[in-house]
Amino acid sequence: MVDIEELKKQFLNAEFDSKNFVLDAENLLVVAKTSGETRAQFIDAEHADFQATPAFLCSLASGRHLPIDFPALGGIPMDGGKAVECFAPIRAGQPITGKSHLHDIYDKQGRSGRMIFIVVRMEIVDTEDTLLAISDSRLVIREKPAA
Amino acid sequence: MSIENILDVEFGTELPVFEPDTTLANVGAFARAVGWGGPRFESHEGARKEGFPGALVPGIMGMGFLVSAIHRWAPTGTVEHIDGVFRAPMIADTPAIISAVVTDIDEDEGLVELDMTVKNTKDETRVFGTARLRLPKAEA
């Protein structure tokens, strides 16, 4: 059984990936409109405040889900949820960088065994390194019982 | 009722129910736009081959539905934080019912907290979450 405290000591808060993005206006529009958005700053590319929806920011993914040396826990990681905190609008065509680290690791014991939750946090910054948004992805792994 | 500023909000208010477009065509367009195009989100048959009951609605599209529901209710608000737990798959071409309730109000800061759910027609929760909305303070 994996020691969660040991994993936390080894992996939390260390950046393991960095990826550059430039958001495409057409994709921002499609995501907003298909989500049922009605606000002009999300569905009108000509609007002075045109910007990405929070849901779009959740779709930004780093090159890898976990640090390269993170141990295999046996099960297939499932997408347990997302969260996004917005500090400033993110515009189409604006160069941004997503810097990823593990923010939290915890477990829950269920009837069918232990589930391990890993929160991967991406800090989205502009070219001045100003924090624009934080996107959290919760990976859920059902631990394989020891043979 | 559409909300314009923080004083319009009452604790316990339920937002108008929003039923978004979950058709396969709409879901597929969303998936392609976020770079997730493929059978899992664009084809019922393809998704079944992967072991799913049908083409899935991406969890983040569910979060998009939640944000849209907030904006329809409060057109002047800004969603500062949203957290969604993907409890069970949403399936394309089946209805999704978005509901939300006001759980906290901070009039000094202009902040509203909401509890939100995406359910199917069997009243089964697919996605649940919370959101924090910033609204204009009332003009003096």
mmCIF file of C-alpha atoms in Angstrom:
data_model
loop_
_atom_site.group_PDB
_atom_site.id
_atom_site.type_symbol
_atom_site.label_atom_id
_atom_site.label_comp_id
_atom_site.label_asym_id
_atom_site.label_seq_id
_atom_site.Cartn_x
_atom_site.Cartn_y
_atom_site.Cartn_z
ATOM 1 C CA MET A 1 0.000 0.000 0.000
ATOM 2 C CA VAL A 2 1.387 3.373 -1.039
ATOM 3 C CA ASP A 3 2.287 5.752 1.815
ATOM 4 C CA ILE A 4 0.373 8.958 1.071
ATOM 5 C CA GLU A 5 2.458 11.078 3.453
ATOM 6 C CA GLU A 6 5.624 9.904 1.732
ATOM 7 C CA LEU A 7 4.167 10.761 -1.674
ATOM 8 C CA LYS A 8 3.255 14.231 -0.417
ATOM 9 C CA LYS A 9 6.741 14.840 0.930
ATOM 10 C CA GLN A 10 8.302 13.755 -2.319
ATOM 11 C CA PHE A 11 6.019 15.362 -4.892
ATOM 12 C CA LEU A 12 3.870 18.241 -3.609
ATOM 13 C CA ASN A 13 4.499 21.782 -4.836
ATOM 14 C CA ALA A 14 7.333 20.950 -7.236
ATOM 15 C CA GLU A 15 6.711 22.132 -10.795
ATOM 16 C CA PHE A 16 6.864 19.150 -13.143
ATOM 17 C CA ASP A 17 5.692 20.643 -16.412
ATOM 18 C CA SER A 18 5.368 23.933 -18.243
ATOM 19 C CA LYS A 19 3.509 24.422 -21.502
ATOM 20 C CA ASN A 20 2.805 27.461 -23.661
ATOM 21 C CA PHE A 21 -0.629 28.158 -25.133
ATOM 22 C CA VAL A 22 -2.214 30.693 -27.461
ATOM 23 C CA LEU A 23 -6.003 30.435 -27.426
ATOM 24 C CA ASP A 24 -7.824 30.471 -30.751
ATOM 25 C CA ALA A 25 -10.801 32.843 -30.994
ATOM 26 C CA GLU A 26 -12.927 30.417 -32.989
ATOM 27 C CA ASN A 27 -12.439 27.666 -30.401
ATOM 28 C CA LEU A 28 -13.332 30.068 -27.582
ATOM 29 C CA LEU A 29 -16.529 30.977 -29.422
ATOM 30 C CA VAL A 30 -17.528 27.369 -30.067
ATOM 31 C CA VAL A 31 -16.961 26.367 -26.445
ATOM 32 C CA ALA A 32 -18.971 29.322 -25.160
ATOM 33 C CA LYS A 33 -21.868 28.879 -27.567
ATOM 34 C CA THR A 34 -22.139 25.098 -27.186
ATOM 35 C CA SER A 35 -22.163 25.587 -23.384
ATOM 36 C CA GLY A 36 -25.226 27.809 -23.691
ATOM 37 C CA GLU A 37 -23.369 31.008 -22.872
ATOM 38 C CA THR A 38 -25.277 34.249 -23.452
ATOM 39 C CA ARG A 39 -22.811 36.921 -22.289
ATOM 40 C CA ALA A 40 -21.434 39.037 -25.149
ATOM 41 C CA GLN A 41 -17.865 38.978 -23.864
ATOM 42 C CA PHE A 42 -17.817 35.202 -24.416
ATOM 43 C CA ILE A 43 -19.827 34.828 -27.631
ATOM 44 C CA ASP A 44 -18.849 37.920 -29.624
ATOM 45 C CA ALA A 45 -15.244 37.927 -30.812
ATOM 46 C CA GLU A 46 -15.560 41.629 -31.651
ATOM 47 C CA HIS A 47 -16.534 42.541 -28.069
ATOM 48 C CA ALA A 48 -13.915 44.716 -26.351
ATOM 49 C CA ASP A 49 -13.844 42.303 -23.389
ATOM 50 C CA PHE A 50 -13.880 39.050 -25.432
ATOM 51 C CA GLN A 51 -12.321 36.294 -23.297
ATOM 52 C CA ALA A 52 -12.178 32.576 -22.560
ATOM 53 C CA THR A 53 -14.898 30.991 -20.427
ATOM 54 C CA PRO A 54 -13.847 29.332 -17.157
ATOM 55 C CA ALA A 55 -14.730 25.939 -18.674
ATOM 56 C CA PHE A 56 -12.303 26.515 -21.524
ATOM 57 C CA LEU A 57 -9.504 27.129 -19.029
ATOM 58 C CA CYS A 58 -10.240 23.728 -17.496
ATOM 59 C CA SER A 59 -9.444 22.128 -20.854
ATOM 60 C CA LEU A 60 -5.852 23.363 -20.872
ATOM 61 C CA ALA A 61 -3.671 20.369 -20.197
ATOM 62 C CA SER A 62 0.005 20.044 -19.556
ATOM 63 C CA GLY A 63 2.186 17.684 -21.552
ATOM 64 C CA ARG A 64 2.064 15.092 -18.816
ATOM 65 C CA HIS A 65 -0.553 14.298 -16.163
ATOM 66 C CA LEU A 66 1.904 13.428 -13.387
ATOM 67 C CA PRO A 67 5.609 13.855 -12.620
ATOM 68 C CA ILE A 68 7.730 11.493 -14.696
ATOM 69 C CA ASP A 69 8.983 9.646 -11.599
ATOM 70 C CA PHE A 70 5.564 9.399 -9.891
ATOM 71 C CA PRO A 71 4.970 5.748 -8.911
ATOM 72 C CA ALA A 72 2.392 3.653 -10.738
ATOM 73 C CA LEU A 73 -0.508 3.091 -8.343
ATOM 74 C CA GLY A 74 -2.040 0.244 -10.261
ATOM 75 C CA GLY A 75 -5.328 1.647 -11.468
ATOM 76 C CA ILE A 76 -6.245 3.847 -14.396
ATOM 77 C CA PRO A 77 -6.540 7.516 -13.415
ATOM 78 C CA MET A 78 -10.097 8.848 -13.846
ATOM 79 C CA ASP A 79 -11.128 12.474 -14.189
ATOM 80 C CA GLY A 80 -12.772 13.192 -10.839
ATOM 81 C CA GLY A 81 -13.442 16.847 -11.384
ATOM 82 C CA LYS A 82 -12.051 20.262 -12.146
ATOM 83 C CA ALA A 83 -11.935 23.649 -10.523
ATOM 84 C CA VAL A 84 -10.885 26.998 -11.852
ATOM 85 C CA GLU A 85 -10.178 30.286 -10.117
ATOM 86 C CA CYS A 86 -10.087 33.325 -12.394
ATOM 87 C CA PHE A 87 -8.045 36.402 -11.521
ATOM 88 C CA ALA A 88 -7.972 38.207 -14.880
ATOM 89 C CA PRO A 89 -9.498 37.701 -18.336
ATOM 90 C CA ILE A 90 -7.586 35.481 -20.759
ATOM 91 C CA ARG A 91 -7.877 36.640 -24.356
ATOM 92 C CA ALA A 92 -7.667 34.986 -27.742
ATOM 93 C CA GLY A 93 -4.187 35.302 -29.197
ATOM 94 C CA GLN A 94 -2.613 36.108 -25.820
ATOM 95 C CA PRO A 95 0.507 34.034 -25.100
ATOM 96 C CA ILE A 96 0.091 32.230 -21.790
ATOM 97 C CA THR A 97 1.973 29.518 -19.940
ATOM 98 C CA GLY A 98 0.567 26.720 -17.814
ATOM 99 C CA LYS A 99 2.893 25.629 -15.000
ATOM 100 C CA SER A 100 1.869 22.382 -13.338
ATOM 101 C CA HIS A 101 2.555 20.928 -9.921
ATOM 102 C CA LEU A 102 0.867 18.480 -7.565
ATOM 103 C CA HIS A 103 -1.187 20.510 -5.111
ATOM 104 C CA ASP A 104 -2.615 17.745 -2.933
ATOM 105 C CA ILE A 105 -2.704 13.985 -2.530
ATOM 106 C CA TYR A 106 -5.226 12.259 -0.262
ATOM 107 C CA ASP A 107 -7.076 8.993 0.004
ATOM 108 C CA LYS A 108 -10.509 7.697 0.902
ATOM 109 C CA GLN A 109 -11.345 4.196 1.961
ATOM 110 C CA GLY A 110 -14.375 2.663 0.295
ATOM 111 C CA ARG A 111 -16.070 -0.728 0.390
ATOM 112 C CA SER A 112 -14.179 -1.812 -2.706
ATOM 113 C CA GLY A 113 -10.792 -0.543 -1.568
ATOM 114 C CA ARG A 114 -8.797 2.627 -1.360
ATOM 115 C CA MET A 115 -9.191 5.526 -3.748
ATOM 116 C CA ILE A 116 -6.305 7.925 -4.140
ATOM 117 C CA PHE A 117 -7.045 11.508 -5.162
ATOM 118 C CA ILE A 118 -4.364 13.616 -6.785
ATOM 119 C CA VAL A 119 -4.939 17.319 -7.368
ATOM 120 C CA VAL A 120 -2.852 18.585 -10.276
ATOM 121 C CA ARG A 121 -2.727 22.371 -10.220
ATOM 122 C CA MET A 122 -1.918 24.436 -13.285
ATOM 123 C CA GLU A 123 -1.037 28.060 -12.698
ATOM 124 C CA ILE A 124 -1.766 30.047 -15.838
ATOM 125 C CA VAL A 125 0.462 33.091 -16.235
ATOM 126 C CA ASP A 126 1.081 35.715 -18.900
ATOM 127 C CA THR A 127 4.445 36.712 -20.375
ATOM 128 C CA GLU A 128 5.075 38.957 -17.335
ATOM 129 C CA ASP A 129 4.499 35.948 -15.054
ATOM 130 C CA THR A 130 1.287 37.531 -13.733
ATOM 131 C CA LEU A 131 -1.073 34.887 -12.398
ATOM 132 C CA LEU A 132 -4.262 34.913 -14.507
ATOM 133 C CA ALA A 133 -5.984 31.740 -13.352
ATOM 134 C CA ILE A 134 -5.540 28.512 -11.431
ATOM 135 C CA SER A 135 -6.955 25.299 -12.853
ATOM 136 C CA ASP A 136 -7.151 22.192 -10.658
ATOM 137 C CA SER A 137 -7.697 18.686 -12.019
ATOM 138 C CA ARG A 138 -8.641 15.904 -9.611
ATOM 139 C CA LEU A 139 -7.358 12.516 -10.712
ATOM 140 C CA VAL A 140 -8.920 9.528 -8.967
ATOM 141 C CA ILE A 141 -7.092 6.225 -8.900
ATOM 142 C CA ARG A 142 -8.574 3.043 -7.475
ATOM 143 C CA GLU A 143 -5.589 1.351 -5.885
ATOM 144 C CA LYS A 144 -4.998 -2.224 -6.899
ATOM 145 C CA PRO A 145 -5.006 -4.496 -3.867
ATOM 146 C CA ALA A 146 -1.664 -6.104 -3.077
ATOM 147 C CA ALA A 147 -1.368 -9.564 -4.650
ATOM 148 C CA MET B 1 -35.885 37.266 -12.110
ATOM 149 C CA SER B 2 -32.605 38.604 -13.479
ATOM 150 C CA ILE B 3 -30.066 39.764 -10.896
ATOM 151 C CA GLU B 4 -28.336 43.119 -11.378
ATOM 152 C CA ASN B 5 -26.517 43.703 -8.083
ATOM 153 C CA ILE B 6 -25.791 42.056 -4.754
ATOM 154 C CA LEU B 7 -28.881 43.471 -3.045
ATOM 155 C CA ASP B 8 -31.100 41.619 -5.539
ATOM 156 C CA VAL B 9 -29.891 38.264 -4.193
ATOM 157 C CA GLU B 10 -31.683 36.399 -1.422
ATOM 158 C CA PHE B 11 -30.328 33.495 0.581
ATOM 159 C CA GLY B 12 -31.854 30.197 -0.545
ATOM 160 C CA THR B 13 -32.971 31.496 -3.924
ATOM 161 C CA GLU B 14 -33.118 28.792 -6.555
ATOM 162 C CA LEU B 15 -31.849 29.831 -9.960
ATOM 163 C CA PRO B 16 -34.117 29.210 -12.947
ATOM 164 C CA VAL B 17 -33.634 25.662 -14.199
ATOM 165 C CA PHE B 18 -31.513 25.559 -17.346
ATOM 166 C CA GLU B 19 -31.682 22.675 -19.827
ATOM 167 C CA PRO B 20 -28.689 22.955 -22.158
ATOM 168 C CA ASP B 21 -28.208 21.458 -25.606
ATOM 169 C CA THR B 22 -26.718 17.993 -25.098
ATOM 170 C CA THR B 23 -27.225 16.767 -28.651
ATOM 171 C CA LEU B 24 -24.394 14.711 -30.061
ATOM 172 C CA ALA B 25 -23.657 17.417 -32.660
ATOM 173 C CA ASN B 26 -23.321 20.102 -29.981
ATOM 174 C CA VAL B 27 -21.247 17.916 -27.683
ATOM 175 C CA GLY B 28 -18.973 16.912 -30.568
ATOM 176 C CA ALA B 29 -18.426 20.564 -31.509
ATOM 177 C CA PHE B 30 -17.435 21.374 -27.911
ATOM 178 C CA ALA B 31 -15.077 18.385 -27.748
ATOM 179 C CA ARG B 32 -13.337 19.301 -31.007
ATOM 180 C CA ALA B 33 -12.931 22.930 -29.923
ATOM 181 C CA VAL B 34 -11.053 21.887 -26.767
ATOM 182 C CA GLY B 35 -8.964 19.349 -28.672
ATOM 183 C CA TRP B 36 -10.802 16.302 -27.350
ATOM 184 C CA GLY B 37 -12.424 15.174 -30.600
ATOM 185 C CA GLY B 38 -12.862 11.437 -31.048
ATOM 186 C CA PRO B 39 -15.334 8.583 -30.693
ATOM 187 C CA ARG B 40 -15.756 8.953 -26.927
ATOM 188 C CA PHE B 41 -17.477 12.325 -27.343
ATOM 189 C CA GLU B 42 -18.641 12.206 -30.978
ATOM 190 C CA SER B 43 -20.118 8.764 -31.589
ATOM 191 C CA HIS B 44 -22.454 6.597 -29.503
ATOM 192 C CA GLU B 45 -21.203 3.477 -31.237
ATOM 193 C CA GLY B 46 -17.558 4.485 -30.838
ATOM 194 C CA ALA B 47 -18.053 5.259 -27.153
ATOM 195 C CA ARG B 48 -19.776 1.899 -26.583
ATOM 196 C CA LYS B 49 -16.733 0.187 -28.071
ATOM 197 C CA GLU B 50 -14.720 1.904 -25.324
ATOM 198 C CA GLY B 51 -17.071 0.500 -22.698
ATOM 199 C CA PHE B 52 -19.274 3.549 -22.123
ATOM 200 C CA PRO B 53 -23.079 3.517 -22.327
ATOM 201 C CA GLY B 54 -22.972 6.107 -25.106
ATOM 202 C CA ALA B 55 -21.111 9.195 -26.244
ATOM 203 C CA LEU B 56 -20.083 11.195 -23.197
ATOM 204 C CA VAL B 57 -20.619 14.860 -22.470
ATOM 205 C CA PRO B 58 -17.204 16.097 -21.274
ATOM 206 C CA GLY B 59 -17.236 16.958 -17.585
ATOM 207 C CA ILE B 60 -15.864 20.407 -18.366
ATOM 208 C CA MET B 61 -18.805 20.984 -20.705
ATOM 209 C CA GLY B 62 -20.998 20.337 -17.656
ATOM 210 C CA MET B 63 -19.037 23.078 -15.908
ATOM 211 C CA GLY B 64 -19.671 25.302 -18.918
ATOM 212 C CA PHE B 65 -23.404 24.616 -18.502
ATOM 213 C CA LEU B 66 -23.161 25.636 -14.838
ATOM 214 C CA VAL B 67 -21.415 28.907 -15.674
ATOM 215 C CA SER B 68 -23.964 29.652 -18.419
ATOM 216 C CA ALA B 69 -26.805 29.070 -15.965
ATOM 217 C CA ILE B 70 -25.220 31.593 -13.586
ATOM 218 C CA HIS B 71 -24.746 34.184 -16.338
ATOM 219 C CA ARG B 72 -28.377 33.788 -17.480
ATOM 220 C CA TRP B 73 -29.517 34.514 -13.927
ATOM 221 C CA ALA B 74 -26.983 37.259 -13.171
ATOM 222 C CA PRO B 75 -25.881 38.935 -16.427
ATOM 223 C CA THR B 76 -23.708 41.473 -14.592
ATOM 224 C CA GLY B 77 -21.867 38.908 -12.465
ATOM 225 C CA THR B 78 -18.389 37.484 -12.831
ATOM 226 C CA VAL B 79 -17.763 33.842 -11.953
ATOM 227 C CA GLU B 80 -14.523 33.963 -9.998
ATOM 228 C CA HIS B 81 -14.366 30.338 -8.936
ATOM 229 C CA ILE B 82 -16.116 27.159 -9.925
ATOM 230 C CA ASP B 83 -15.459 23.641 -8.688
ATOM 231 C CA GLY B 84 -17.142 20.629 -10.277
ATOM 232 C CA VAL B 85 -17.101 17.013 -9.112
ATOM 233 C CA PHE B 86 -17.705 14.551 -11.940
ATOM 234 C CA ARG B 87 -19.783 11.980 -10.129
ATOM 235 C CA ALA B 88 -21.106 9.946 -13.061
ATOM 236 C CA PRO B 89 -21.008 10.213 -16.839
ATOM 237 C CA MET B 90 -23.382 12.499 -18.711
ATOM 238 C CA ILE B 91 -24.529 10.962 -21.966
ATOM 239 C CA ALA B 92 -25.067 12.951 -25.151
ATOM 240 C CA ASP B 93 -28.610 13.087 -26.561
ATOM 241 C CA THR B 94 -30.083 12.742 -23.071
ATOM 242 C CA PRO B 95 -31.412 15.742 -21.124
ATOM 243 C CA ALA B 96 -29.285 17.481 -18.512
ATOM 244 C CA ILE B 97 -31.012 19.610 -15.916
ATOM 245 C CA ILE B 98 -28.966 22.363 -14.314
ATOM 246 C CA SER B 99 -30.075 23.707 -10.972
ATOM 247 C CA ALA B 100 -28.479 25.932 -8.369
ATOM 248 C CA VAL B 101 -29.229 27.504 -5.035
ATOM 249 C CA VAL B 102 -27.744 30.501 -3.229
ATOM 250 C CA THR B 103 -25.955 29.263 -0.110
ATOM 251 C CA ASP B 104 -24.131 32.378 1.076
ATOM 252 C CA ILE B 105 -24.125 36.131 0.457
ATOM 253 C CA ASP B 106 -21.447 38.649 1.397
ATOM 254 C CA GLU B 107 -23.016 42.035 0.686
ATOM 255 C CA ASP B 108 -19.893 43.966 1.723
ATOM 256 C CA GLU B 109 -17.731 42.143 -0.816
ATOM 257 C CA GLY B 110 -20.449 41.607 -3.423
ATOM 258 C CA LEU B 111 -19.944 37.848 -3.359
ATOM 259 C CA VAL B 112 -22.483 35.036 -3.740
ATOM 260 C CA GLU B 113 -21.855 31.328 -3.158
ATOM 261 C CA LEU B 114 -23.903 28.772 -5.055
ATOM 262 C CA ASP B 115 -24.372 25.024 -4.811
ATOM 263 C CA MET B 116 -25.020 23.555 -8.249
ATOM 264 C CA THR B 117 -25.964 20.222 -9.800
ATOM 265 C CA VAL B 118 -26.349 18.643 -13.193
ATOM 266 C CA LYS B 119 -28.932 15.864 -13.056
ATOM 267 C CA ASN B 120 -30.534 13.553 -15.571
ATOM 268 C CA THR B 121 -34.280 13.005 -15.918
ATOM 269 C CA LYS B 122 -34.127 10.211 -13.310
ATOM 270 C CA ASP B 123 -32.986 12.858 -10.795
ATOM 271 C CA GLU B 124 -29.546 11.243 -10.654
ATOM 272 C CA THR B 125 -26.682 13.682 -10.030
ATOM 273 C CA ARG B 126 -24.044 13.638 -12.760
ATOM 274 C CA VAL B 127 -22.007 16.682 -11.738
ATOM 275 C CA PHE B 128 -22.192 18.727 -8.577
ATOM 276 C CA GLY B 129 -20.212 21.684 -7.483
ATOM 277 C CA THR B 130 -19.946 25.126 -6.048
ATOM 278 C CA ALA B 131 -19.377 28.536 -7.565
ATOM 279 C CA ARG B 132 -18.429 31.949 -6.289
ATOM 280 C CA LEU B 133 -19.900 34.901 -8.149
ATOM 281 C CA ARG B 134 -18.944 38.551 -7.820
ATOM 282 C CA LEU B 135 -21.768 41.013 -8.373
ATOM 283 C CA PRO B 136 -21.792 44.796 -8.527
ATOM 284 C CA LYS B 137 -22.550 46.432 -5.211
ATOM 285 C CA ALA B 138 -25.693 48.526 -5.134
ATOM 286 C CA GLU B 139 -25.251 52.124 -6.229
ATOM 287 C CA ALA B 140 -25.430 54.582 -3.334
#
